[in-house]
CSV table of C-alpha atoms and ligand atoms in Angstrom, one decimal:
chain,number,residue,atom,x,y,z
A,1,UNK,CA,95.9,143.9,56.3
A,2,UNK,CA,92.8,145.6,55.3
A,3,UNK,CA,90.6,146.6,58.2
A,4,UNK,CA,87.3,145.9,56.6
A,5,UNK,CA,87.8,142.4,55.5
A,6,UNK,CA,85.7,141.1,58.3
A,7,UNK,CA,88.1,139.2,59.7
A,8,UNK,CA,88.8,141.6,62.5
A,9,UNK,CA,91.2,141.1,65.4
A,10,UNK,CA,91.9,137.5,64.6
A,11,UNK,CA,94.8,138.5,62.4
A,12,UNK,CA,96.6,140.5,64.9
A,13,UNK,CA,98.6,139.0,67.5
A,14,UNK,CA,96.8,137.9,70.6
A,15,UNK,CA,99.0,137.3,73.6
A,16,UNK,CA,96.0,135.0,75.2
A,17,UNK,CA,96.2,132.7,72.3
A,18,UNK,CA,100.0,132.6,72.2
A,19,UNK,CA,99.9,131.4,76.1
A,20,UNK,CA,97.3,128.9,75.1
A,21,UNK,CA,99.4,127.4,72.3
A,22,UNK,CA,102.5,127.7,74.6
A,23,UNK,CA,100.6,125.9,77.4
A,24,UNK,CA,99.6,123.2,75.2
A,25,UNK,CA,103.0,122.7,73.7
A,26,UNK,CA,104.3,122.4,77.1
A,27,UNK,CA,101.5,120.0,78.3
A,28,UNK,CA,102.1,118.0,75.4
A,29,UNK,CA,105.8,117.3,75.9
A,30,UNK,CA,104.9,116.4,79.5
A,31,UNK,CA,102.3,114.0,78.4
A,32,UNK,CA,104.3,112.3,76.2
A,33,UNK,CA,106.7,111.1,79.0
A,34,UNK,CA,104.0,110.8,81.7
A,35,UNK,CA,103.6,107.1,81.2
A,36,UNK,CA,107.1,106.2,81.4
A,37,UNK,CA,107.8,108.5,84.4
A,38,UNK,CA,104.9,106.7,86.4
A,39,UNK,CA,102.8,109.9,86.7
A,40,UNK,CA,99.5,108.5,85.9
A,41,UNK,CA,97.2,106.7,88.4
A,42,UNK,CA,93.7,105.8,88.7
A,43,UNK,CA,90.9,106.7,91.1
A,44,UNK,CA,87.9,104.3,91.4
A,45,UNK,CA,84.5,105.8,91.8
A,46,UNK,CA,81.5,103.3,93.3
A,47,UNK,CA,78.7,102.7,91.3
A,48,UNK,CA,75.7,101.5,93.4
A,49,UNK,CA,72.4,99.7,92.8
A,50,UNK,CA,69.8,102.5,93.1
A,51,UNK,CA,67.2,100.3,95.0
A,52,UNK,CA,69.3,98.1,97.1
A,53,UNK,CA,72.1,100.7,97.8
A,54,UNK,CA,74.6,97.8,97.0
A,55,UNK,CA,78.0,98.5,95.4
A,56,UNK,CA,78.1,96.8,92.2
A,57,UNK,CA,81.8,98.1,90.9
A,58,UNK,CA,83.6,101.2,90.0
A,59,UNK,CA,84.4,103.4,87.3
A,60,UNK,CA,88.2,103.9,86.6
A,61,UNK,CA,89.0,107.5,86.3
A,62,UNK,CA,92.5,108.6,85.1
A,63,UNK,CA,94.7,110.8,87.2
A,64,UNK,CA,98.0,112.8,86.5
A,65,UNK,CA,100.3,114.2,88.9
A,66,UNK,CA,103.1,116.0,87.2
A,67,UNK,CA,106.1,116.8,89.4
A,68,UNK,CA,105.9,120.4,88.6
A,69,UNK,CA,102.5,121.2,87.7
A,70,UNK,CA,100.8,119.2,90.3
A,71,UNK,CA,97.5,117.4,89.6
A,72,UNK,CA,96.4,118.4,86.1
A,73,UNK,CA,92.4,118.3,85.4
A,74,UNK,CA,91.3,115.3,83.3
A,75,UNK,CA,89.1,117.6,81.2
A,76,UNK,CA,92.4,119.4,80.3
A,77,UNK,CA,94.7,116.7,79.5
A,78,UNK,CA,92.3,113.9,78.2
A,79,UNK,CA,91.2,116.3,75.5
A,80,UNK,CA,95.0,117.0,74.7
A,81,UNK,CA,95.7,113.2,74.8
A,82,UNK,CA,92.8,112.7,72.1
A,83,UNK,CA,93.9,115.4,69.9
A,84,UNK,CA,97.5,114.2,69.8
A,85,UNK,CA,96.5,110.5,69.8
A,86,UNK,CA,98.7,110.0,73.0
A,87,UNK,CA,95.1,108.5,74.2
A,88,UNK,CA,95.9,105.2,72.5
A,89,UNK,CA,98.8,104.4,74.7
A,90,UNK,CA,97.6,106.1,77.7
A,91,UNK,CA,94.2,104.3,77.3
A,92,UNK,CA,96.0,101.1,77.0
A,93,UNK,CA,97.8,101.6,80.3
A,94,UNK,CA,94.5,102.4,81.8
A,95,UNK,CA,92.9,99.4,80.7
A,96,UNK,CA,95.6,96.9,81.6
A,97,UNK,CA,96.1,98.6,85.0
A,98,UNK,CA,92.3,98.9,85.9
A,99,UNK,CA,91.7,95.2,84.7
A,100,UNK,CA,94.7,94.0,86.8
A,101,UNK,CA,93.4,96.0,89.9
A,102,UNK,CA,89.7,94.5,89.5
A,103,UNK,CA,91.0,91.0,88.9
A,104,UNK,CA,92.0,91.3,92.7
A,105,UNK,CA,88.3,92.1,93.6
A,106,UNK,CA,85.6,89.4,94.5
A,107,UNK,CA,83.6,88.4,91.3
A,108,UNK,CA,80.8,90.2,92.0
A,109,UNK,CA,82.3,93.7,91.0
A,110,UNK,CA,82.7,95.2,87.8
A,111,UNK,CA,85.1,97.6,86.4
A,112,UNK,CA,84.1,100.3,84.0
A,113,UNK,CA,86.6,102.2,81.6
A,114,UNK,CA,86.5,105.2,79.6
A,115,UNK,CA,87.1,104.8,75.9
A,116,UNK,CA,87.7,107.6,73.6
A,117,UNK,CA,86.5,107.5,70.0
A,118,UNK,CA,90.2,108.0,68.9
A,119,UNK,CA,91.0,104.9,71.0
A,120,UNK,CA,88.3,102.8,69.7
A,121,UNK,CA,89.2,103.6,65.9
A,122,UNK,CA,92.8,102.9,66.4
A,123,UNK,CA,94.1,99.6,64.9
A,124,UNK,CA,94.3,96.9,67.4
A,125,UNK,CA,92.0,98.1,70.0
A,126,UNK,CA,89.9,95.2,70.1
A,127,UNK,CA,93.1,93.0,70.6
A,128,UNK,CA,94.4,95.3,73.2
A,129,UNK,CA,91.2,94.6,75.3
A,130,UNK,CA,91.5,90.9,74.8
A,131,UNK,CA,95.0,91.2,76.0
A,132,UNK,CA,94.4,93.3,79.0
A,133,UNK,CA,91.6,90.4,80.0
A,134,UNK,CA,94.0,87.6,79.3
A,135,UNK,CA,96.9,89.2,81.0
A,136,UNK,CA,94.8,90.2,84.1
A,137,UNK,CA,92.6,86.9,84.2
A,138,UNK,CA,89.6,89.2,84.5
A,139,UNK,CA,86.2,87.8,83.3
A,140,UNK,CA,85.1,89.5,80.1
A,141,UNK,CA,81.7,90.3,81.8
A,142,UNK,CA,83.2,92.1,84.5
A,143,UNK,CA,84.8,94.7,82.3
A,144,UNK,CA,82.5,97.5,81.1
A,145,UNK,CA,83.6,100.1,78.3
A,146,UNK,CA,82.0,103.4,78.5
A,147,UNK,CA,81.9,105.1,75.2
A,148,UNK,CA,80.1,108.3,74.1
A,149,UNK,CA,78.0,108.9,71.1
A,150,UNK,CA,80.7,110.7,69.4
A,151,UNK,CA,82.4,107.3,68.5
A,152,UNK,CA,79.6,107.1,65.7
A,153,UNK,CA,80.4,110.6,64.1
A,154,UNK,CA,83.3,109.3,62.1
A,155,UNK,CA,81.5,107.4,59.3
A,156,UNK,CA,84.5,105.6,57.8
A,157,UNK,CA,85.6,104.3,61.3
A,158,UNK,CA,83.9,101.2,61.6
A,159,UNK,CA,82.9,102.0,65.3
A,160,UNK,CA,80.1,99.4,64.8
A,161,UNK,CA,82.1,96.6,63.7
A,162,UNK,CA,84.7,97.3,66.7
A,163,UNK,CA,81.9,97.4,69.0
A,164,UNK,CA,80.2,94.0,67.9
A,165,UNK,CA,83.6,92.3,68.2
A,166,UNK,CA,83.8,93.6,71.8
A,167,UNK,CA,80.3,92.6,72.5
A,168,UNK,CA,81.3,89.3,71.0
A,169,UNK,CA,84.5,89.2,73.4
A,170,UNK,CA,81.6,89.2,76.3
A,171,UNK,CA,82.5,92.8,77.7
A,172,UNK,CA,79.7,95.1,78.6
A,173,UNK,CA,79.1,98.5,76.6
A,174,UNK,CA,77.7,101.4,78.1
A,175,UNK,CA,76.8,104.7,76.6
A,176,UNK,CA,78.4,107.6,78.6
A,177,UNK,CA,77.3,111.2,79.1
A,178,UNK,CA,74.1,110.4,77.5
A,179,UNK,CA,72.0,113.7,76.9
A,180,UNK,CA,74.9,115.8,75.9
A,181,UNK,CA,75.8,115.0,72.7
A,182,UNK,CA,73.8,113.8,69.4
A,183,UNK,CA,71.8,111.2,71.2
A,184,UNK,CA,72.3,108.8,68.4
A,185,UNK,CA,69.1,106.8,69.3
A,186,UNK,CA,69.4,104.7,66.3
A,187,UNK,CA,72.6,102.9,67.2
A,188,UNK,CA,70.9,101.6,70.6
A,189,UNK,CA,69.0,99.4,68.2
A,190,UNK,CA,72.1,98.2,66.5
A,191,UNK,CA,74.7,97.6,69.2
A,192,UNK,CA,73.7,95.6,72.5
A,193,UNK,CA,74.5,98.4,75.0
A,194,UNK,CA,74.1,97.1,78.6
A,195,UNK,CA,73.5,100.5,80.0
A,196,UNK,CA,73.0,104.1,79.3
A,197,UNK,CA,74.7,106.6,81.6
A,198,UNK,CA,72.6,109.6,82.1
A,199,UNK,CA,74.9,112.8,82.2
A,200,UNK,CA,75.0,114.8,85.3
A,201,UNK,CA,73.7,117.9,83.8
A,202,UNK,CA,70.4,116.1,83.0
A,203,UNK,CA,70.3,114.6,86.5
A,204,UNK,CA,70.6,118.0,87.9
A,205,UNK,CA,67.9,119.8,85.8
A,206,UNK,CA,65.4,116.9,86.3
A,207,UNK,CA,65.9,117.2,89.9
A,208,UNK,CA,65.0,121.0,89.8
A,209,UNK,CA,61.9,119.9,88.2
A,210,UNK,CA,62.7,121.4,84.7
A,211,UNK,CA,59.8,119.8,82.6
A,212,UNK,CA,61.9,119.1,79.5
A,213,UNK,CA,64.4,117.3,81.4
A,214,UNK,CA,61.7,115.5,83.5
A,215,UNK,CA,60.1,114.3,80.2
A,216,UNK,CA,63.2,113.1,78.6
A,217,UNK,CA,64.5,111.4,81.6
A,218,UNK,CA,61.3,109.5,82.0
A,219,UNK,CA,61.6,108.5,78.2
A,220,UNK,CA,65.2,107.4,78.4
A,221,UNK,CA,64.4,105.1,81.3
A,222,UNK,CA,61.5,103.7,79.6
A,223,UNK,CA,63.5,103.3,76.5
A,224,UNK,CA,66.3,101.5,78.4
A,225,UNK,CA,64.2,99.3,80.2
A,226,UNK,CA,62.1,98.0,77.2
A,227,UNK,CA,65.7,97.2,75.4
A,228,UNK,CA,66.6,95.6,78.4
A,229,UNK,CA,69.4,98.1,79.5
A,230,UNK,CA,70.4,99.5,82.7
A,231,UNK,CA,70.3,103.3,83.6
A,232,UNK,CA,73.1,105.0,85.6
A,233,UNK,CA,72.5,108.4,86.7
A,234,UNK,CA,75.9,110.0,86.9
A,235,UNK,CA,77.0,112.8,89.3
A,236,UNK,CA,74.4,112.4,91.7
A,237,UNK,CA,75.3,115.2,94.6
A,238,UNK,CA,72.3,115.4,96.9
A,239,UNK,CA,69.7,113.6,98.6
A,240,UNK,CA,67.3,115.1,96.4
A,241,UNK,CA,68.9,114.2,93.3
A,242,UNK,CA,69.1,110.7,94.5
A,243,UNK,CA,65.4,110.7,95.2
A,244,UNK,CA,64.6,111.9,91.8
A,245,UNK,CA,66.4,109.5,89.8
A,246,UNK,CA,65.0,106.9,91.9
A,247,UNK,CA,61.5,108.1,91.3
A,248,UNK,CA,62.2,107.7,87.8
A,249,UNK,CA,63.6,104.2,88.0
A,250,UNK,CA,67.2,104.6,87.2
A,251,UNK,CA,68.7,101.3,87.9
A,252,UNK,CA,72.0,102.7,89.1
A,253,UNK,CA,73.6,105.5,90.7
A,254,UNK,CA,77.1,107.0,90.9
A,255,UNK,CA,78.2,110.6,92.5
A,256,UNK,CA,79.9,112.4,95.0
A,257,UNK,CA,76.7,112.1,97.3
A,258,UNK,CA,77.5,108.4,97.6
A,259,UNK,CA,81.4,108.3,97.2
A,260,UNK,CA,83.9,110.4,95.5
A,261,UNK,CA,86.6,108.6,93.1
A,262,UNK,CA,89.3,107.2,95.3
A,263,UNK,CA,92.7,105.4,95.3
A,264,UNK,CA,92.7,101.7,94.7
A,265,UNK,CA,93.5,100.7,98.2
A,266,UNK,CA,90.4,102.9,99.6
A,267,UNK,CA,88.4,101.1,96.9
A,268,UNK,CA,89.5,97.6,98.2
A,269,UNK,CA,88.7,98.5,101.8
A,270,UNK,CA,85.3,99.7,100.6
A,271,UNK,CA,84.6,96.2,99.2
A,272,UNK,CA,86.0,94.4,102.3
A,273,UNK,CA,83.7,96.6,104.2
A,274,UNK,CA,80.5,94.5,103.9
A,275,UNK,CA,78.5,97.1,106.0
A,276,UNK,CA,79.0,99.5,103.2
A,277,UNK,CA,75.9,100.1,101.2
A,278,UNK,CA,74.0,103.4,100.7
A,279,UNK,CA,71.1,104.1,102.6
A,280,UNK,CA,68.2,103.9,100.2
A,281,UNK,CA,65.0,105.7,101.2
B,301,C2E,P1,82.9,110.9,82.7
B,301,C2E,O1,83.4,109.4,81.9
B,301,C2E,O2,81.6,111.1,82.6
B,301,C2E,O3,83.3,110.4,84.3
B,301,C2E,C1,82.6,111.0,85.2
B,301,C2E,C2,83.3,112.3,86.0
B,301,C2E,O4,82.0,112.9,86.8
B,301,C2E,C3,84.6,112.2,86.5
B,301,C2E,O5,85.1,113.4,86.2
B,301,C2E,C4,83.9,112.3,87.9
B,301,C2E,O6,85.2,112.6,88.8
B,301,C2E,C5,82.7,113.3,88.0
B,301,C2E,N1,82.0,113.3,89.1
B,301,C2E,C6,81.6,112.0,89.7
B,301,C2E,N2,80.8,112.3,90.5
B,301,C2E,C7,80.4,113.7,90.6
B,301,C2E,C8,79.5,114.5,91.2
B,301,C2E,O7,78.8,114.2,92.1
B,301,C2E,N3,79.6,115.9,90.9
B,301,C2E,C9,80.2,116.3,89.8
B,301,C2E,N4,80.2,117.5,89.5
B,301,C2E,N5,81.2,115.6,89.0
B,301,C2E,C10,81.3,114.2,89.6
B,301,C2E,P2,86.8,113.2,85.9
B,301,C2E,O8,87.4,112.2,86.8
B,301,C2E,O9,87.2,114.8,86.1
B,301,C2E,O10,87.0,112.8,84.3
B,301,C2E,C11,86.3,113.7,83.5
B,301,C2E,C12,86.2,112.8,82.0
B,301,C2E,O11,87.3,112.4,81.6
B,301,C2E,C13,85.3,111.7,82.1
B,301,C2E,O12,84.1,111.9,82.2
B,301,C2E,C14,85.8,111.0,81.0
B,301,C2E,O13,85.1,111.2,80.0
B,301,C2E,C15,87.3,111.2,81.0
B,301,C2E,N6,88.1,110.3,81.3
B,301,C2E,C16,88.5,110.3,82.7
B,301,C2E,N7,89.4,108.9,82.7
B,301,C2E,C17,89.7,108.6,81.5
B,301,C2E,C18,90.2,107.5,80.9
B,301,C2E,O14,91.0,106.7,81.6
B,301,C2E,N8,90.1,107.5,79.6
B,301,C2E,C19,89.4,108.2,79.0
B,301,C2E,N9,89.4,108.1,77.5
B,301,C2E,N10,88.6,109.3,79.3
B,301,C2E,C20,88.7,109.4,80.6
B,302,MG,MG1,82.6,107.6,82.2
B,303,MG,MG1,83.5,109.2,79.7
B,304,MG,MG1,79.8,110.6,81.8
């Protein structure tokens, strides 16, 4: 290997890369058997009306507890599940489980489920949503599917067609992590999204008064309002951040300041505790 080919150290054995590849391989094998071994469960994080403080529903967040490795971070295993397409069967399990759980709640409460691009693009996805609704008896309007702007990246994927079919089923769509990706604003006019979820990085920097973030947050809320969509501020961690997003007119809030993601039985307790509402200043 010539030294001046510009490729540098990448041609040499890098123990760190090896560990990463090895860890990936081990995790992938573990992930493949996680559904059948009952290692997944779902945590539910409350979504709250920003003005009244009333609970409107929950977001389903997947958790993986491996008998040997313990709790594996979603950021780690969901990415891997997407790359290996294991997200399709795993996501189908989340959808079925979350719909079944939400069907036990009073009708006023919604459930939001995250959908990866790979899942949306997989054949039979729309049918699997219809099946999850049918099987659980959950009314379609109580299910919200969260997609990110990345679903629009793959031109040949027919994302639009699938999303239109989902809207036709009566489910709600929301655009997740808004502000972190490509901000494909044009799609907001083509597909009827029910809500935009404003990413926590935005919430954070707007609360510190960063001018650009403030301007963008204001514009997004105005845009959403004029299109008849809600705005959910994600990852609200403090009274200060709550005040900020309230000032901007965000319709809903979610974050550890109000409640962390919790097991299904705790979510049920919260619903049954009618006294629960967030103090809104
Ligand atoms: P997301 O959809 O944006 O979900 C919100 C994330 O913010 C969750 O991270 C949640 O625990 C976290 N969060 C909530 N409140 C706060 C807060 O006040 N501060 C901070 N710092 N974080 C907060 P989590 O559970 O680790 O999930 C990470 C991501 O993994 C999710 O981001 C979502 O994109 C993905 N994910 C989770 N469950 C599923 C799933 O069932 N299917 C798919 N496809 N993706 C999932
Ligand atoms: Mg989400
Ligand atoms: Mg998401
Ligand atoms: Mg998000």
